[in-house]
XYZ file of C-alpha atoms in Angstrom:
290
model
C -157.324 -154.675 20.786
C -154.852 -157.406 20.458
C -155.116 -160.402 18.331
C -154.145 -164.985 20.364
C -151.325 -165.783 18.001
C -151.368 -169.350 19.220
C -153.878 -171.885 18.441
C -156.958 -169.971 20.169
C -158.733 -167.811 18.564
C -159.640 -164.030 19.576
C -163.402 -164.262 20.369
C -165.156 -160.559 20.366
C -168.684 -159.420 21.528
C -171.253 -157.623 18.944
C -168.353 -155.834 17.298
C -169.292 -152.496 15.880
C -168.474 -151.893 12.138
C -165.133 -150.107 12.846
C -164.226 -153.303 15.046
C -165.073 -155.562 12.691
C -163.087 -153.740 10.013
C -160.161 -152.968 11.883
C -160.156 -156.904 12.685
C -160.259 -157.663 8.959
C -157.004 -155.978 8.330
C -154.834 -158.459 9.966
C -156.106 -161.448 8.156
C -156.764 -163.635 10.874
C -160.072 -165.480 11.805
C -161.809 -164.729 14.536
C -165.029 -165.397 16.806
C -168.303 -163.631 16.884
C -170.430 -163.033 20.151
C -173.651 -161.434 20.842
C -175.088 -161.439 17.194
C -176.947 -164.486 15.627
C -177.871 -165.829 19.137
C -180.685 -163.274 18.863
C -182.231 -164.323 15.560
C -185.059 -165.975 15.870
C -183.833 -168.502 13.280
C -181.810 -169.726 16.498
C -184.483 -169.851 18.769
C -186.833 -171.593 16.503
C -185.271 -173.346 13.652
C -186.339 -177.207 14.680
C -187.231 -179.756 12.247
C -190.971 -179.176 13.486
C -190.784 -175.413 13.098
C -188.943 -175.847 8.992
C -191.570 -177.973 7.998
C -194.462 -175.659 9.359
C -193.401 -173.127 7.253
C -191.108 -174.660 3.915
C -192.627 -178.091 3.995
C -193.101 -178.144 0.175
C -189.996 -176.052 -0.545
C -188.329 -178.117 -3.396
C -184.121 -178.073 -2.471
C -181.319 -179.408 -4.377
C -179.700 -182.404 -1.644
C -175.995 -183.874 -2.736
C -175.986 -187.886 -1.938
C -173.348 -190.393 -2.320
C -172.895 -194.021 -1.097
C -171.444 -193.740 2.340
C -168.779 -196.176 1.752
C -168.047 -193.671 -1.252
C -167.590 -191.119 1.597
C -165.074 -192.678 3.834
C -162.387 -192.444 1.137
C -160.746 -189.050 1.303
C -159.574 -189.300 -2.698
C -163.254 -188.413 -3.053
C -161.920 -184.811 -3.335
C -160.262 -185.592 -6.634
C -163.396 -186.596 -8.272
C -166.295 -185.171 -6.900
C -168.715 -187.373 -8.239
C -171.344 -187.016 -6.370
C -175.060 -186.869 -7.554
C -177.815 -184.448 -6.782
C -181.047 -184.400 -7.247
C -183.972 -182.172 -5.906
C -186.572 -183.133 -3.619
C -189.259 -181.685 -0.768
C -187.856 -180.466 2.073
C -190.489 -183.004 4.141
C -188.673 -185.786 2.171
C -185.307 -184.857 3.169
C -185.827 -184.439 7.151
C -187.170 -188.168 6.918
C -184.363 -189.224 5.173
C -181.552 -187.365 7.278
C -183.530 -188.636 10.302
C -183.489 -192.612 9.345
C -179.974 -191.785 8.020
C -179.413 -191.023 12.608
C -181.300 -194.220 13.511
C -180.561 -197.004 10.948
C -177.004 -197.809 10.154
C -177.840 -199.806 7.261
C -178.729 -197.116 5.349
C -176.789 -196.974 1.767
C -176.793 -193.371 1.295
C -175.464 -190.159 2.491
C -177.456 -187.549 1.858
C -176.717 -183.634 2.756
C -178.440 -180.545 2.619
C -175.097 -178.369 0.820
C -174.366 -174.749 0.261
C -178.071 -173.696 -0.859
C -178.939 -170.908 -2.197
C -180.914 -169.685 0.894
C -182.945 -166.245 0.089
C -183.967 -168.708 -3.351
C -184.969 -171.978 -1.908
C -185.892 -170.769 1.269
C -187.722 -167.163 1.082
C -190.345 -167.456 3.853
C -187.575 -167.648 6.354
C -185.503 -164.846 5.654
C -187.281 -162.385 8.184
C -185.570 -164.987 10.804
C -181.758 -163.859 10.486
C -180.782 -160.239 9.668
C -177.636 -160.307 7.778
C -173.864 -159.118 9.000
C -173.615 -155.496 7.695
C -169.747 -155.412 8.381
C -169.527 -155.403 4.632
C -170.902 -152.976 2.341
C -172.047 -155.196 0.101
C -174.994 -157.670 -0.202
C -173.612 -161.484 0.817
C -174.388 -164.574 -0.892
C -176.180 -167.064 1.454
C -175.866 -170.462 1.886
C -177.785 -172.871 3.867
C -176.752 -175.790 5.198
C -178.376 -178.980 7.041
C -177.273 -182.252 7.597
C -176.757 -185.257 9.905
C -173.500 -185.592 12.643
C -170.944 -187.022 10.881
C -170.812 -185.423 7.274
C -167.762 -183.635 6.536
C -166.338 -181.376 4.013
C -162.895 -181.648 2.346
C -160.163 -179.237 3.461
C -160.440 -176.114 1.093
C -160.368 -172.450 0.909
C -162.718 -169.987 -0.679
C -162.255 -166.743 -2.197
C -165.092 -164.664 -0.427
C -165.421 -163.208 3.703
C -166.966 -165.509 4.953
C -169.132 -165.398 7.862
C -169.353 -168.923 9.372
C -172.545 -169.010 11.397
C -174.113 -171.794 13.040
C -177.742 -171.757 14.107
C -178.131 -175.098 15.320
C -176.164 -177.709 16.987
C -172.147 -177.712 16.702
C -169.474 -178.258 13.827
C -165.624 -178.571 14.405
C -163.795 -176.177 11.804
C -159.879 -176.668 11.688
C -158.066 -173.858 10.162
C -154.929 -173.386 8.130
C -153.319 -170.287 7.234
C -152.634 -169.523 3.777
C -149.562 -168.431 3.227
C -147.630 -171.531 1.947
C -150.130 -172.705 -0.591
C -148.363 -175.554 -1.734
C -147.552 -177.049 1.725
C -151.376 -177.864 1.797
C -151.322 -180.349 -1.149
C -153.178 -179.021 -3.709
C -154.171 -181.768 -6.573
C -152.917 -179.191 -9.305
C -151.761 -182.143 -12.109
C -155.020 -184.752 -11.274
C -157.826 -184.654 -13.486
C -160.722 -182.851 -13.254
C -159.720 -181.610 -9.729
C -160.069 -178.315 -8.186
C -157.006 -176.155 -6.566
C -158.635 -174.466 -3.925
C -159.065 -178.303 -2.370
C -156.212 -180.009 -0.661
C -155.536 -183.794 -1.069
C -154.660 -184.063 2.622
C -157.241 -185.496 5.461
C -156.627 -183.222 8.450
C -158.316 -185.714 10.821
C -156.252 -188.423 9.693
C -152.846 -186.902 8.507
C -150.251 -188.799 6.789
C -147.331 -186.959 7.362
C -145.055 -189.741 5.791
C -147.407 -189.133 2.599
C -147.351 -185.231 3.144
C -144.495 -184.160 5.373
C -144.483 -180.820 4.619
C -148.288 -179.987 5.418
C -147.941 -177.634 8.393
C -150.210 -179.270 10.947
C -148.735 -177.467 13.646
C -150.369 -174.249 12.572
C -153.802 -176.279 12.895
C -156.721 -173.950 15.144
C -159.462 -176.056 16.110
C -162.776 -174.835 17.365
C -166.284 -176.390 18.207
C -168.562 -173.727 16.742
C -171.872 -174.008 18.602
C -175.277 -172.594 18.439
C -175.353 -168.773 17.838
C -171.934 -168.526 17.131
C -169.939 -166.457 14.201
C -166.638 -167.232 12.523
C -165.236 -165.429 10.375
C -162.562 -166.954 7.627
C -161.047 -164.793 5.870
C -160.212 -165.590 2.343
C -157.938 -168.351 1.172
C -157.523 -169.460 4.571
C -157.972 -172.905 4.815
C -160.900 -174.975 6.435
C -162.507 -178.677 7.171
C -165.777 -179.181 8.763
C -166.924 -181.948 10.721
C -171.016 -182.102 11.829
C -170.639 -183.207 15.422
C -174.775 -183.022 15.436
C -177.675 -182.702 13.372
C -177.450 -179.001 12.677
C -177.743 -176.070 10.700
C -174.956 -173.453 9.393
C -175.167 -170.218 7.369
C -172.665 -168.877 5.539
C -172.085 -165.434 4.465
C -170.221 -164.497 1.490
C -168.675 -161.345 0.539
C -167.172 -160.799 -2.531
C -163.508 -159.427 -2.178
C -162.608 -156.092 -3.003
C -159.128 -154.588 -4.861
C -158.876 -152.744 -1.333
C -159.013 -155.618 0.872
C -155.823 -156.910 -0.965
C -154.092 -153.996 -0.695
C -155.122 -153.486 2.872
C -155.398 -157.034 4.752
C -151.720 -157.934 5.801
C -150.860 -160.612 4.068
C -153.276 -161.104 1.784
C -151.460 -159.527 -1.319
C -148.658 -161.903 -0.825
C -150.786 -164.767 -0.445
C -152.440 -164.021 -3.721
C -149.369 -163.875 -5.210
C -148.170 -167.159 -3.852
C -151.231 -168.818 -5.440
C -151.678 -167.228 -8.768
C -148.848 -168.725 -10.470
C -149.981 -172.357 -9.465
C -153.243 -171.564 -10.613
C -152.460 -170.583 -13.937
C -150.039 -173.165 -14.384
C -151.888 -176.315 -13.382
C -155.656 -175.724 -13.174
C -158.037 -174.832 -16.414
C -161.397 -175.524 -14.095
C -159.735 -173.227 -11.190
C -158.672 -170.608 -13.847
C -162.446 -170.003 -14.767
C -163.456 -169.868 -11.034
C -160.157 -167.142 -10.961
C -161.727 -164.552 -13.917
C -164.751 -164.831 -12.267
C -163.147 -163.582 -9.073
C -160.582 -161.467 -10.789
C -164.084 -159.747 -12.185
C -165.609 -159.154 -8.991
C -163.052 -157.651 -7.656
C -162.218 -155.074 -10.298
C-alpha cells in the first residue's frame, strides 16, 4: 500500500487493525472510509433528534464577542469565557446566532467531554479500536463559520465528523519553529502557532512553510486521522458536529512512527526553554507515555 506524497491525502476503506497500524508507522495523516457512516449517530444526530433525548443535559459552551473573534492574536490570550447551560438553550442560541447578524456573541459547543455530558448517546457511535487503549472523546457542535487556531496535539487523533463539513489544513511537524510558535508571549501556549493559515502574512512570517499546506473538506461520515504534533486549523463550513478520538501516545509509537522521534526532539528543547504552562501539559504527557 503506498502512501500521495503531494498535497492529497491517501483515503482507505474500513481498514483492518493491521492496516491501520501499518499506516501509523509512517506518520502521515490519512482518510477513513466505510466506518462512522454506519453509526447511527450519523444517520440521526439532528437538532430534533439531540434534544429528544439530552434536552436537559447541562454542557459547558465557550463564548466570546465576535468582533473578539476576528482578531487572530486571540491565540495569545485565550480569554474567552465559559459558562454552562442546557443543551435546549444552546441549539436556540447557535440557531439565532445562523439567522440574525446582529448577534454580539459567539458561542461554541468545544471539545466536551462526550461519554460525561452526553451518556444517553453513546450506544450511537462505537469507538475506533485501532488502538489498544480506551480514547478520550470529545464532542463538538457549532455554527458555520467558527474556527480554531492552528495547533497541534499530543494524542492519535481520530478526526470524525458526523454532521455537515469542516475544512482541516495540515502542516507537518518537522520544523517546529517555522510554524511560529508564541514561545516568549505571556501566558501563551506552544503547541499554538501565531500564524493565520487562511490569511498568511508571509512578509510577517516568511519562513512558515505554506507550501506543505493539505487541505481537505471533511464531510459527513468521514475519518481523519492526525497524527501527533502534526499541525491543524479548522474552519465550520456548516452547522455540524465532529468527534474526536484521542489516544494517548505510547514510548513505542516514538520509537516506531518515522519521524516522530526526531520531531520530538526538535520540540523539546523549545519547550523547556520558553514555556512553563506547556512544560506542565509536557510531564503530563511525558507520564502517559512511560
Amino acid at each position: 500500500m503506498s502512501l500521495q506524497t503531494s498535497n492529497s491525502l491517501l483515503r482507505i476503506k474500513n481498514p483492518s487493525h493491521k492496516e491501520f497500524l501499518e499506516l501509523c508507522k509512517e506518520y502521515q495523516p490519512f482518510l477513513i472510509d466505510g466506518v462512522a457512516e454506519h453509526w447511527n449517530a450519523c444517520k440521526n444526530w439532528s437538532n430534533d433528534y439531540l434534544l429528544k433525548i439530552c434536552e436537559n443535559n447541562i454542557i459547558p459552551v465557550e463564548f466570546s464577542p465576535k468582533s473578539y473573534l476576528e482578531n487572530y492574536e486571540y491565540v495569545l490570550e485565550k480569554t474567552y469565557d465559559s459558562e454552562e447551560m442546557k443543551l435546549n438553550d444552546y441549539v436556540e442560541i447557535i440557531t439565532k446566532n445562523k439567522k440574525e447578524t446582529n448577534f454580539n456573541f459567539e458561542y461554541y459547543m468545544a471539545q466536551v467531554n462526550f461519554e460525561k455530558y452526553f451518556p444517553q448517546l453513546t450506544g450511537d457511535i462505537n469507538s475506533p479500536e485501532y488502538f489498544t487503549i480506551k480514547p478520550l472523546i470529545n464532542f463538538w457542535f457549532g455554527s458555520p463559520g467558527r474556527t480554531s487556531t492552528l495547533h497541534f496535539d499530543f494524542e492519535h487523533n481520530i478526526f470524525t465528523q458526523i454532521r455537515g463539513r469542516k475544512r482541516i489544513l495540515i502542516f507537518p511537524p518537522f520544523n517546529y519553529l517555522s510554524l511560529y510558535p508564541p514561545l516568549r508571549e505571556s501566558g501563551a501556549h506552544a503547541h499554538f502557532s501565531k500564524v493565520d493559515p487562511i490569511n498568511l502574512d508571509l512578509k510577517l512570517f516568511p519562513k512558515f512553510p505554506w507550501q506543505d499546506k493539505i487541505e481537505v473538506v471533511l464531510k459527513a461520515g468521514e475519518m481523519l486521522y492526525i497524527p501527533p504534533i502534526w499541525w491543524h486549523h479548522i474552519t465550520a463550513l456548516d452547522e455540524n458536529i465532529s468527534l474526536s478520538f484521542w489516544y494517548n501516545v505510547k514510548i513505542q509509537d516514538i520509537l516506531k512512527q518515522k519521524r516522530f522521534l526526531s520531531t520530538v526532539l526538535n520540540i523539546l528543547p523549545h519547550y523547556i526553554l520558553h514555556s512553563t504552562s506547556s512544560l506542565t501539559r509536557l510531564k503530563s504527557i511525558l507520564q502517559s507515555i512511560w
